[in-house]
């Protein structure tokens, strides 16, 4: 690697990039319907899944990215920096809806399967185009599997500036406020309205803000002191993860072992994802704690080529997530049309993950030499147009 990249990596917490990249790969695999390899992702071994990990790390990385601006330049400057990221995510989200909406509609028409559009929810754009487009722009129209970025947009826009400002003054107050909002949302079933889901947003921001806040507070405290492993806490976290593993019983997916549970099915009731069940929250917190105290930020295995490739996906998560979403729809259509044989599924997953790794590598290479990206390109185009306008008027 170039010396500059080695120096940059030596200052990063490589755990964040690696596990965020791994979460993105799991999300791609999970989003391909009837994907046999989805049986080996995080959701099969505990109460939480890759989405909780991704949001937790989003809070952690937000502190590393924006906290100093809030601390030294004030609330307004910090919020403006956060809003720059919100703007980028918003444009990528709209572009993703347009691409997936057109692609799935064309696939439905070409193959004569309306389910390609209806099952995802993009059929509403052909039924009521104007209303559907306006609702999509307002984030109220969220087709299936296209509802994670709206959560991130709302949390960054309306919640994280408050958290990032508050944690330097009273971090425990931020936690109490966050936990209280989560509790109220669960008690009174408070949610934002959704065009396609009667219960509201699938990822309820009033509940999911607790996960991103926990991630932010963890980053805040670890910046100040090195968190030492506590044997009782390590044992408690490991015991909880073991309990979650036993309760989920992933081995029951193996033919012949369907009835070999150690606990009754769903012993704790419904693990609500929309409102972030306490069991799911404790699961991702236990995972995060063990990684935090048992793995160094610069662990040797994180610098190996395969781990760095995954970490590169985490560093360019927005682009990789959008490409992965498109690939998951393509993989779904290919499996429906050509069959669900194991060989084809291996090919779909291998090619898909390979494209994600390649996408991250390409973006990293372009970012090293130029300001590359969808939104930066739009900004450069607008700048060129504005600078060219006076000369055009003089010529006229």
mmCIF file of C-alpha atoms in Angstrom:
data_model
loop_
_atom_site.group_PDB
_atom_site.id
_atom_site.type_symbol
_atom_site.label_atom_id
_atom_site.label_comp_id
_atom_site.label_asym_id
_atom_site.label_seq_id
_atom_site.Cartn_x
_atom_site.Cartn_y
_atom_site.Cartn_z
ATOM 1 C CA UNK A 1 0.000 0.000 0.000
ATOM 2 C CA UNK A 2 1.082 3.615 -0.465
ATOM 3 C CA UNK A 3 2.662 5.191 2.620
ATOM 4 C CA UNK A 4 -0.220 7.653 2.884
ATOM 5 C CA UNK A 5 -2.772 4.858 3.090
ATOM 6 C CA UNK A 6 -0.727 2.987 5.703
ATOM 7 C CA UNK A 7 -0.512 6.156 7.790
ATOM 8 C CA UNK A 8 -4.231 6.769 7.436
ATOM 9 C CA UNK A 9 -5.120 3.227 8.469
ATOM 10 C CA UNK A 10 -2.788 3.381 11.463
ATOM 11 C CA UNK A 11 -4.925 6.184 12.881
ATOM 12 C CA UNK A 12 -8.280 4.479 12.259
ATOM 13 C CA UNK A 13 -10.195 2.115 14.446
ATOM 14 C CA UNK A 14 -10.159 -0.778 11.990
ATOM 15 C CA UNK A 15 -12.853 -2.615 13.943
ATOM 16 C CA UNK A 16 -15.457 -0.081 12.830
ATOM 17 C CA UNK A 17 -14.668 -0.485 9.134
ATOM 18 C CA UNK A 18 -14.445 -4.266 9.314
ATOM 19 C CA UNK A 19 -17.678 -4.954 11.166
ATOM 20 C CA UNK A 20 -19.595 -2.325 9.236
ATOM 21 C CA UNK A 21 -18.378 -3.916 6.002
ATOM 22 C CA UNK A 22 -19.319 -7.364 7.298
ATOM 23 C CA UNK A 23 -22.784 -6.042 8.192
ATOM 24 C CA UNK A 24 -23.207 -4.735 4.641
ATOM 25 C CA UNK A 25 -22.318 -8.137 3.211
ATOM 26 C CA UNK A 26 -24.798 -9.797 5.573
ATOM 27 C CA UNK A 27 -27.484 -7.289 4.518
ATOM 28 C CA UNK A 28 -26.903 -8.142 0.855
ATOM 29 C CA UNK A 29 -27.134 -11.871 1.556
ATOM 30 C CA UNK A 30 -30.239 -11.460 3.749
ATOM 31 C CA UNK A 31 -31.995 -9.317 1.137
ATOM 32 C CA UNK A 32 -31.886 -11.997 -1.560
ATOM 33 C CA UNK A 33 -35.185 -13.873 -0.965
ATOM 34 C CA UNK A 34 -34.856 -17.629 -0.394
ATOM 35 C CA UNK A 35 -31.079 -17.337 -0.262
ATOM 36 C CA UNK A 36 -29.708 -20.456 1.413
ATOM 37 C CA UNK A 37 -26.637 -18.525 2.574
ATOM 38 C CA UNK A 38 -28.879 -16.219 4.615
ATOM 39 C CA UNK A 39 -29.001 -19.100 7.123
ATOM 40 C CA UNK A 40 -25.416 -18.277 8.079
ATOM 41 C CA UNK A 41 -25.751 -14.547 8.761
ATOM 42 C CA UNK A 42 -25.959 -12.887 12.160
ATOM 43 C CA UNK A 43 -29.750 -13.007 12.476
ATOM 44 C CA UNK A 44 -29.638 -16.805 12.778
ATOM 45 C CA UNK A 45 -27.406 -16.828 15.836
ATOM 46 C CA UNK A 46 -29.053 -14.319 18.142
ATOM 47 C CA UNK A 47 -31.865 -11.821 18.552
ATOM 48 C CA UNK A 48 -30.220 -8.959 16.620
ATOM 49 C CA UNK A 49 -29.155 -8.829 12.999
ATOM 50 C CA UNK A 50 -26.843 -6.803 10.755
ATOM 51 C CA UNK A 51 -29.121 -3.741 10.830
ATOM 52 C CA UNK A 52 -28.594 -3.233 14.570
ATOM 53 C CA UNK A 53 -24.836 -3.599 14.152
ATOM 54 C CA UNK A 54 -24.807 -1.100 11.307
ATOM 55 C CA UNK A 55 -26.796 1.532 13.234
ATOM 56 C CA UNK A 56 -24.716 1.044 16.405
ATOM 57 C CA UNK A 57 -21.523 1.627 14.411
ATOM 58 C CA UNK A 58 -23.137 4.609 12.694
ATOM 59 C CA UNK A 59 -23.410 6.295 16.071
ATOM 60 C CA UNK A 60 -19.835 5.361 16.958
ATOM 61 C CA UNK A 61 -18.418 6.706 13.688
ATOM 62 C CA UNK A 62 -20.566 9.877 13.855
ATOM 63 C CA UNK A 63 -18.785 10.896 17.048
ATOM 64 C CA UNK A 64 -15.386 10.295 15.471
ATOM 65 C CA UNK A 65 -16.370 12.284 12.385
ATOM 66 C CA UNK A 66 -18.264 15.250 13.845
ATOM 67 C CA UNK A 67 -17.661 15.468 17.577
ATOM 68 C CA UNK A 68 -14.656 17.784 17.406
ATOM 69 C CA UNK A 69 -16.581 20.259 15.260
ATOM 70 C CA UNK A 70 -19.394 20.394 17.818
ATOM 71 C CA UNK A 71 -16.870 20.721 20.641
ATOM 72 C CA UNK A 72 -14.664 23.448 19.151
ATOM 73 C CA UNK A 73 -16.848 25.295 16.625
ATOM 74 C CA UNK A 74 -20.267 25.025 18.210
ATOM 75 C CA UNK A 75 -23.669 23.557 17.485
ATOM 76 C CA UNK A 76 -24.311 25.404 14.218
ATOM 77 C CA UNK A 77 -21.028 24.442 12.559
ATOM 78 C CA UNK A 78 -21.360 20.830 13.698
ATOM 79 C CA UNK A 79 -24.932 20.577 12.471
ATOM 80 C CA UNK A 80 -23.972 21.975 9.059
ATOM 81 C CA UNK A 81 -21.305 19.280 8.751
ATOM 82 C CA UNK A 82 -23.807 16.577 9.626
ATOM 83 C CA UNK A 83 -26.292 18.002 7.124
ATOM 84 C CA UNK A 84 -23.721 17.699 4.347
ATOM 85 C CA UNK A 85 -23.759 13.957 4.930
ATOM 86 C CA UNK A 86 -27.565 13.946 5.175
ATOM 87 C CA UNK A 87 -27.760 15.640 1.779
ATOM 88 C CA UNK A 88 -25.552 12.994 0.186
ATOM 89 C CA UNK A 89 -27.522 10.119 1.705
ATOM 90 C CA UNK A 90 -30.827 11.705 0.636
ATOM 91 C CA UNK A 91 -29.763 11.980 -3.012
ATOM 92 C CA UNK A 92 -28.408 8.427 -3.021
ATOM 93 C CA UNK A 93 -31.678 7.198 -1.504
ATOM 94 C CA UNK A 94 -33.799 8.902 -4.183
ATOM 95 C CA UNK A 95 -31.506 7.596 -6.904
ATOM 96 C CA UNK A 96 -31.793 4.086 -5.460
ATOM 97 C CA UNK A 97 -35.607 4.269 -5.472
ATOM 98 C CA UNK A 98 -35.619 5.451 -9.107
ATOM 99 C CA UNK A 99 -33.195 2.747 -10.261
ATOM 100 C CA UNK A 100 -34.906 -0.081 -8.375
ATOM 101 C CA UNK A 101 -38.390 1.156 -9.264
ATOM 102 C CA UNK A 102 -37.652 1.284 -12.980
ATOM 103 C CA UNK A 103 -35.654 -1.948 -12.947
ATOM 104 C CA UNK A 104 -38.252 -4.002 -11.071
ATOM 105 C CA UNK A 105 -41.111 -2.597 -13.155
ATOM 106 C CA UNK A 106 -39.307 -3.497 -16.382
ATOM 107 C CA UNK A 107 -38.533 -6.958 -15.009
ATOM 108 C CA UNK A 108 -42.202 -7.443 -14.064
ATOM 109 C CA UNK A 109 -43.300 -6.457 -17.569
ATOM 110 C CA UNK A 110 -40.647 -8.489 -19.379
ATOM 111 C CA UNK A 111 -41.105 -11.712 -17.407
ATOM 112 C CA UNK A 112 -44.835 -11.277 -16.896
ATOM 113 C CA UNK A 113 -44.512 -11.437 -13.096
ATOM 114 C CA UNK A 114 -46.204 -8.527 -11.344
ATOM 115 C CA UNK A 115 -44.789 -9.831 -8.059
ATOM 116 C CA UNK A 116 -41.382 -8.365 -8.937
ATOM 117 C CA UNK A 117 -42.863 -4.905 -8.482
ATOM 118 C CA UNK A 118 -45.608 -5.620 -5.957
ATOM 119 C CA UNK A 119 -43.601 -7.653 -3.436
ATOM 120 C CA UNK A 120 -41.109 -4.823 -3.060
ATOM 121 C CA UNK A 121 -43.764 -2.130 -3.181
ATOM 122 C CA UNK A 122 -42.613 -0.142 -6.215
ATOM 123 C CA UNK A 123 -45.904 -0.900 -8.005
ATOM 124 C CA UNK A 124 -47.424 2.148 -6.288
ATOM 125 C CA UNK A 125 -45.442 4.403 -8.629
ATOM 126 C CA UNK A 126 -47.399 3.074 -11.611
ATOM 127 C CA UNK A 127 -50.744 3.173 -9.771
ATOM 128 C CA UNK A 128 -50.438 6.716 -8.372
ATOM 129 C CA UNK A 129 -47.210 8.249 -9.744
ATOM 130 C CA UNK A 130 -47.516 11.798 -8.394
ATOM 131 C CA UNK A 131 -48.552 10.901 -4.852
ATOM 132 C CA UNK A 132 -46.035 8.072 -4.678
ATOM 133 C CA UNK A 133 -43.192 10.300 -5.864
ATOM 134 C CA UNK A 134 -44.048 13.084 -3.422
ATOM 135 C CA UNK A 135 -44.334 10.612 -0.550
ATOM 136 C CA UNK A 136 -40.998 9.059 -1.531
ATOM 137 C CA UNK A 137 -39.368 12.496 -1.492
ATOM 138 C CA UNK A 138 -40.842 13.053 1.974
ATOM 139 C CA UNK A 139 -39.535 9.604 3.047
ATOM 140 C CA UNK A 140 -43.071 8.374 3.793
ATOM 141 C CA UNK A 141 -43.143 6.000 0.808
ATOM 142 C CA UNK A 142 -40.582 3.323 1.593
ATOM 143 C CA UNK A 143 -40.613 0.224 -0.625
ATOM 144 C CA UNK A 144 -39.485 -2.991 1.063
ATOM 145 C CA UNK A 145 -35.714 -3.282 1.551
ATOM 146 C CA UNK A 146 -35.388 0.431 0.736
ATOM 147 C CA UNK A 147 -36.196 1.658 4.227
ATOM 148 C CA UNK A 148 -32.816 1.732 5.980
ATOM 149 C CA UNK A 149 -31.484 4.961 4.462
ATOM 150 C CA UNK A 150 -34.593 6.969 5.483
ATOM 151 C CA UNK A 151 -33.933 5.915 9.083
ATOM 152 C CA UNK A 152 -30.353 7.074 8.824
ATOM 153 C CA UNK A 153 -31.413 10.381 7.228
ATOM 154 C CA UNK A 154 -33.938 11.185 9.971
ATOM 155 C CA UNK A 155 -31.606 10.186 12.810
ATOM 156 C CA UNK A 156 -28.718 12.235 11.441
ATOM 157 C CA UNK A 157 -30.920 15.224 10.666
ATOM 158 C CA UNK A 158 -33.073 15.498 13.770
ATOM 159 C CA UNK A 159 -31.427 13.454 16.521
ATOM 160 C CA UNK A 160 -27.653 13.193 16.197
ATOM 161 C CA UNK A 161 -26.927 16.960 16.306
ATOM 162 C CA UNK A 162 -28.628 17.078 19.713
ATOM 163 C CA UNK A 163 -26.745 14.006 20.920
ATOM 164 C CA UNK A 164 -23.391 15.256 19.620
ATOM 165 C CA UNK A 165 -23.932 18.610 21.325
ATOM 166 C CA UNK A 166 -25.192 17.094 24.569
ATOM 167 C CA UNK A 167 -22.587 14.391 25.151
ATOM 168 C CA UNK A 168 -19.856 16.982 25.779
ATOM 169 C CA UNK A 169 -21.997 18.595 28.446
ATOM 170 C CA UNK A 170 -23.850 15.725 30.084
ATOM 171 C CA UNK A 171 -23.528 12.336 28.349
ATOM 172 C CA UNK A 172 -25.681 10.574 30.942
ATOM 173 C CA UNK A 173 -28.462 13.043 30.269
ATOM 174 C CA UNK A 174 -28.266 12.119 26.602
ATOM 175 C CA UNK A 175 -28.649 8.442 27.510
ATOM 176 C CA UNK A 176 -31.601 9.085 29.827
ATOM 177 C CA UNK A 177 -33.314 11.222 27.186
ATOM 178 C CA UNK A 178 -32.737 8.561 24.537
ATOM 179 C CA UNK A 179 -33.927 5.705 26.730
ATOM 180 C CA UNK A 180 -37.009 7.698 27.726
ATOM 181 C CA UNK A 181 -37.935 8.370 24.098
ATOM 182 C CA UNK A 182 -37.498 4.668 23.285
ATOM 183 C CA UNK A 183 -39.716 3.705 26.245
ATOM 184 C CA UNK A 184 -42.452 6.176 25.279
ATOM 185 C CA UNK A 185 -42.399 4.940 21.694
ATOM 186 C CA UNK A 186 -42.885 1.367 22.909
ATOM 187 C CA UNK A 187 -45.599 2.192 25.427
ATOM 188 C CA UNK A 188 -47.773 4.370 23.188
ATOM 189 C CA UNK A 189 -46.658 2.769 19.858
ATOM 190 C CA UNK A 190 -45.376 6.106 18.555
ATOM 191 C CA UNK A 191 -44.097 5.987 14.991
ATOM 192 C CA UNK A 192 -43.900 8.057 11.808
ATOM 193 C CA UNK A 193 -46.615 7.537 9.144
ATOM 194 C CA UNK A 194 -45.900 5.269 6.212
ATOM 195 C CA UNK A 195 -47.652 5.114 2.880
ATOM 196 C CA UNK A 196 -47.312 1.348 2.556
ATOM 197 C CA UNK A 197 -47.266 0.059 6.133
ATOM 198 C CA UNK A 198 -50.167 0.585 8.508
ATOM 199 C CA UNK A 199 -47.890 0.332 11.575
ATOM 200 C CA UNK A 200 -45.647 3.113 10.324
ATOM 201 C CA UNK A 201 -41.961 2.945 9.495
ATOM 202 C CA UNK A 202 -40.421 -0.519 9.566
ATOM 203 C CA UNK A 203 -37.381 1.071 11.240
ATOM 204 C CA UNK A 204 -39.096 3.346 13.750
ATOM 205 C CA UNK A 205 -36.778 6.332 14.361
ATOM 206 C CA UNK A 206 -38.229 6.960 17.843
ATOM 207 C CA UNK A 207 -37.026 3.501 18.890
ATOM 208 C CA UNK A 208 -33.906 3.035 16.753
ATOM 209 C CA UNK A 209 -32.401 6.296 18.004
ATOM 210 C CA UNK A 210 -31.473 4.432 21.187
ATOM 211 C CA UNK A 211 -29.078 2.155 19.298
ATOM 212 C CA UNK A 212 -27.312 4.992 17.497
ATOM 213 C CA UNK A 213 -27.125 6.927 20.785
ATOM 214 C CA UNK A 214 -25.518 3.980 22.579
ATOM 215 C CA UNK A 215 -22.950 3.811 19.779
ATOM 216 C CA UNK A 216 -22.263 7.539 20.063
ATOM 217 C CA UNK A 217 -21.862 7.420 23.843
ATOM 218 C CA UNK A 218 -19.521 4.439 23.559
ATOM 219 C CA UNK A 219 -17.304 6.361 21.149
ATOM 220 C CA UNK A 220 -17.388 9.421 23.417
ATOM 221 C CA UNK A 221 -16.203 7.497 26.480
ATOM 222 C CA UNK A 222 -13.588 5.432 24.634
ATOM 223 C CA UNK A 223 -12.049 8.634 23.251
ATOM 224 C CA UNK A 224 -11.370 9.762 26.820
ATOM 225 C CA UNK A 225 -10.337 6.525 28.535
ATOM 226 C CA UNK A 226 -9.337 3.032 27.524
ATOM 227 C CA UNK A 227 -12.144 0.672 28.451
ATOM 228 C CA UNK A 228 -10.713 -2.259 30.382
ATOM 229 C CA UNK A 229 -12.255 -5.713 30.247
ATOM 230 C CA UNK A 230 -14.272 -6.544 33.334
ATOM 231 C CA UNK A 231 -14.462 -10.262 33.982
ATOM 232 C CA UNK A 232 -18.012 -10.125 35.386
ATOM 233 C CA UNK A 233 -19.242 -8.032 32.428
ATOM 234 C CA UNK A 234 -17.449 -10.217 29.885
ATOM 235 C CA UNK A 235 -18.970 -13.320 31.472
ATOM 236 C CA UNK A 236 -22.425 -11.690 31.545
ATOM 237 C CA UNK A 237 -22.228 -10.598 27.909
ATOM 238 C CA UNK A 238 -20.999 -14.018 26.794
ATOM 239 C CA UNK A 239 -23.737 -15.731 28.815
ATOM 240 C CA UNK A 240 -26.405 -13.549 27.245
ATOM 241 C CA UNK A 241 -25.142 -14.285 23.722
ATOM 242 C CA UNK A 242 -25.106 -18.003 24.546
ATOM 243 C CA UNK A 243 -28.692 -17.725 25.808
ATOM 244 C CA UNK A 244 -29.724 -15.914 22.606
ATOM 245 C CA UNK A 245 -28.030 -18.627 20.531
ATOM 246 C CA UNK A 246 -29.891 -21.368 22.398
ATOM 247 C CA UNK A 247 -33.205 -19.516 22.138
ATOM 248 C CA UNK A 248 -32.838 -18.989 18.382
ATOM 249 C CA UNK A 249 -31.591 -22.589 17.922
ATOM 250 C CA UNK A 250 -30.025 -22.245 14.448
ATOM 251 C CA UNK A 251 -29.378 -25.990 14.269
ATOM 252 C CA UNK A 252 -33.133 -26.551 13.821
ATOM 253 C CA UNK A 253 -32.693 -25.448 10.193
ATOM 254 C CA UNK A 254 -30.761 -28.657 9.544
ATOM 255 C CA UNK A 255 -33.042 -31.394 8.155
ATOM 256 C CA UNK A 256 -33.853 -33.909 10.873
ATOM 257 C CA UNK A 257 -33.093 -31.524 13.741
ATOM 258 C CA UNK A 258 -36.192 -29.357 13.482
ATOM 259 C CA UNK A 259 -37.548 -30.474 16.867
ATOM 260 C CA UNK A 260 -34.295 -30.540 18.839
ATOM 261 C CA UNK A 261 -34.784 -27.323 20.776
ATOM 262 C CA UNK A 262 -33.426 -26.823 24.270
ATOM 263 C CA UNK A 263 -36.044 -24.118 24.897
ATOM 264 C CA UNK A 264 -39.576 -23.722 23.625
ATOM 265 C CA UNK A 265 -39.966 -21.887 20.322
ATOM 266 C CA UNK A 266 -40.058 -18.095 20.845
ATOM 267 C CA UNK A 267 -39.605 -18.398 24.636
ATOM 268 C CA UNK A 268 -39.513 -14.603 25.027
ATOM 269 C CA UNK A 269 -42.350 -13.755 22.670
ATOM 270 C CA UNK A 270 -42.128 -11.604 19.555
ATOM 271 C CA UNK A 271 -38.741 -9.947 19.048
ATOM 272 C CA UNK A 272 -40.132 -6.719 17.637
ATOM 273 C CA UNK A 273 -37.709 -5.091 15.219
ATOM 274 C CA UNK A 274 -39.739 -1.961 14.499
ATOM 275 C CA UNK A 275 -39.706 -0.839 18.132
ATOM 276 C CA UNK A 276 -36.335 -2.454 18.994
ATOM 277 C CA UNK A 277 -37.217 -5.153 21.494
ATOM 278 C CA UNK A 278 -35.133 -4.957 24.662
ATOM 279 C CA UNK A 279 -33.819 -8.446 23.874
ATOM 280 C CA UNK A 280 -32.509 -7.248 20.493
ATOM 281 C CA UNK A 281 -30.967 -4.160 22.080
ATOM 282 C CA UNK A 282 -29.162 -6.197 24.741
ATOM 283 C CA UNK A 283 -27.923 -8.581 22.055
ATOM 284 C CA UNK A 284 -26.191 -5.910 19.973
ATOM 285 C CA UNK A 285 -24.852 -4.174 23.110
ATOM 286 C CA UNK A 286 -23.351 -7.470 24.338
ATOM 287 C CA UNK A 287 -21.724 -8.051 20.949
ATOM 288 C CA UNK A 288 -20.355 -4.523 20.868
ATOM 289 C CA UNK A 289 -18.965 -4.744 24.382
ATOM 290 C CA UNK A 290 -17.084 -7.976 23.725
ATOM 291 C CA UNK A 291 -15.555 -6.590 20.531
ATOM 292 C CA UNK A 292 -14.639 -3.361 22.322
ATOM 293 C CA UNK A 293 -12.761 -4.982 25.212
ATOM 294 C CA UNK A 294 -11.432 -8.162 23.600
ATOM 295 C CA UNK A 295 -10.245 -6.837 20.216
ATOM 296 C CA UNK A 296 -7.693 -4.071 19.743
ATOM 297 C CA UNK A 297 -8.454 -1.260 17.248
ATOM 298 C CA UNK A 298 -5.379 -2.328 15.259
ATOM 299 C CA UNK A 299 -5.671 -6.106 15.643
ATOM 300 C CA UNK A 300 -3.268 -7.931 13.339
ATOM 301 C CA UNK A 301 -5.945 -9.897 11.504
ATOM 302 C CA UNK A 302 -7.700 -6.631 10.555
ATOM 303 C CA UNK A 303 -4.684 -5.669 8.420
ATOM 304 C CA UNK A 304 -4.760 -8.861 6.371
ATOM 305 C CA UNK A 305 -5.813 -8.426 2.722
ATOM 306 C CA UNK A 306 -9.194 -10.157 3.047
ATOM 307 C CA UNK A 307 -10.074 -8.203 6.204
ATOM 308 C CA UNK A 308 -8.963 -4.945 4.634
ATOM 309 C CA UNK A 309 -11.181 -5.659 1.628
ATOM 310 C CA UNK A 310 -14.168 -6.038 3.962
ATOM 311 C CA UNK A 311 -13.081 -2.947 5.901
ATOM 312 C CA UNK A 312 -12.947 -0.982 2.658
ATOM 313 C CA UNK A 313 -16.645 -1.772 2.204
ATOM 314 C CA UNK A 314 -17.276 -0.323 5.651
ATOM 315 C CA UNK A 315 -15.377 2.875 4.843
ATOM 316 C CA UNK A 316 -17.511 3.424 1.739
ATOM 317 C CA UNK A 317 -20.730 2.110 3.219
ATOM 318 C CA UNK A 318 -23.194 4.315 1.319
ATOM 319 C CA UNK A 319 -22.034 3.312 -2.138
ATOM 320 C CA UNK A 320 -21.633 -0.339 -1.154
ATOM 321 C CA UNK A 321 -25.088 -0.486 0.447
ATOM 322 C CA UNK A 322 -26.782 0.971 -2.643
ATOM 323 C CA UNK A 323 -24.968 -1.385 -5.011
ATOM 324 C CA UNK A 324 -25.751 -4.320 -2.703
ATOM 325 C CA UNK A 325 -29.457 -3.463 -2.702
ATOM 326 C CA UNK A 326 -29.574 -3.437 -6.496
ATOM 327 C CA UNK A 327 -27.634 -6.702 -6.641
ATOM 328 C CA UNK A 328 -30.023 -8.353 -4.163
ATOM 329 C CA UNK A 329 -32.965 -7.614 -6.477
ATOM 330 C CA UNK A 330 -31.024 -8.924 -9.470
ATOM 331 C CA UNK A 331 -30.124 -12.081 -7.556
ATOM 332 C CA UNK A 332 -33.776 -12.574 -6.599
ATOM 333 C CA UNK A 333 -34.947 -12.322 -10.212
ATOM 334 C CA UNK A 334 -32.196 -14.654 -11.435
ATOM 335 C CA UNK A 335 -33.167 -17.287 -8.854
ATOM 336 C CA UNK A 336 -36.861 -17.045 -9.704
ATOM 337 C CA UNK A 337 -36.211 -17.367 -13.435
ATOM 338 C CA UNK A 338 -33.385 -19.934 -13.425
ATOM 339 C CA UNK A 339 -34.105 -21.931 -10.293
ATOM 340 C CA UNK A 340 -32.792 -22.092 -6.755
ATOM 341 C CA UNK A 341 -30.153 -24.765 -7.157
ATOM 342 C CA UNK A 342 -27.186 -24.643 -4.818
ATOM 343 C CA UNK A 343 -24.668 -24.080 -7.623
ATOM 344 C CA UNK A 344 -26.573 -21.045 -8.894
ATOM 345 C CA UNK A 345 -26.927 -19.650 -5.377
ATOM 346 C CA UNK A 346 -23.189 -20.045 -4.781
ATOM 347 C CA UNK A 347 -22.574 -18.179 -8.030
ATOM 348 C CA UNK A 348 -25.011 -15.362 -7.153
ATOM 349 C CA UNK A 349 -23.530 -14.840 -3.696
ATOM 350 C CA UNK A 350 -19.927 -15.094 -4.873
ATOM 351 C CA UNK A 351 -20.418 -12.682 -7.753
ATOM 352 C CA UNK A 352 -22.490 -10.312 -5.618
ATOM 353 C CA UNK A 353 -19.966 -10.129 -2.770
ATOM 354 C CA UNK A 354 -17.161 -9.822 -5.317
ATOM 355 C CA UNK A 355 -18.902 -6.819 -6.898
ATOM 356 C CA UNK A 356 -19.345 -5.215 -3.473
ATOM 357 C CA UNK A 357 -15.637 -5.632 -2.716
ATOM 358 C CA UNK A 358 -14.788 -4.321 -6.183
ATOM 359 C CA UNK A 359 -17.087 -1.330 -5.762
ATOM 360 C CA UNK A 360 -15.411 -0.389 -2.499
ATOM 361 C CA UNK A 361 -11.958 -0.710 -4.111
ATOM 362 C CA UNK A 362 -12.936 1.463 -7.084
ATOM 363 C CA UNK A 363 -14.440 4.169 -4.869
ATOM 364 C CA UNK A 364 -11.344 4.119 -2.664
ATOM 365 C CA UNK A 365 -9.065 4.520 -5.696
ATOM 366 C CA UNK A 366 -11.112 7.367 -7.132
ATOM 367 C CA UNK A 367 -11.394 9.136 -3.773
ATOM 368 C CA UNK A 368 -7.624 9.031 -3.412
ATOM 369 C CA UNK A 369 -7.132 11.050 -6.593
ATOM 370 C CA UNK A 370 -10.271 13.174 -6.939
ATOM 371 C CA UNK A 371 -13.511 14.239 -5.300
ATOM 372 C CA UNK A 372 -15.556 11.371 -6.687
ATOM 373 C CA UNK A 373 -19.165 10.581 -6.032
ATOM 374 C CA UNK A 374 -22.721 11.188 -7.153
ATOM 375 C CA UNK A 375 -23.374 14.294 -5.058
ATOM 376 C CA UNK A 376 -19.869 15.804 -5.420
ATOM 377 C CA UNK A 377 -20.279 15.437 -9.200
ATOM 378 C CA UNK A 378 -23.542 17.366 -9.010
ATOM 379 C CA UNK A 379 -21.826 20.093 -6.991
ATOM 380 C CA UNK A 380 -18.990 20.382 -9.529
ATOM 381 C CA UNK A 381 -21.494 20.532 -12.392
ATOM 382 C CA UNK A 382 -23.452 23.326 -10.681
ATOM 383 C CA UNK A 383 -20.235 25.248 -9.995
ATOM 384 C CA UNK A 384 -19.155 25.011 -13.632
ATOM 385 C CA UNK A 385 -22.582 26.171 -14.809
ATOM 386 C CA UNK A 386 -22.541 29.194 -12.490
ATOM 387 C CA UNK A 387 -19.021 30.206 -13.524
ATOM 388 C CA UNK A 388 -19.902 29.828 -17.216
ATOM 389 C CA UNK A 389 -23.072 31.919 -17.019
ATOM 390 C CA UNK A 390 -21.426 35.394 -16.992
ATOM 391 C CA UNK A 391 -19.241 34.610 -20.016
ATOM 392 C CA UNK A 392 -22.266 33.288 -21.925
ATOM 393 C CA UNK A 393 -24.138 36.516 -21.205
ATOM 394 C CA UNK A 394 -21.189 38.610 -22.454
ATOM 395 C CA UNK A 395 -21.034 36.590 -25.661
ATOM 396 C CA UNK A 396 -24.759 37.089 -26.174
#
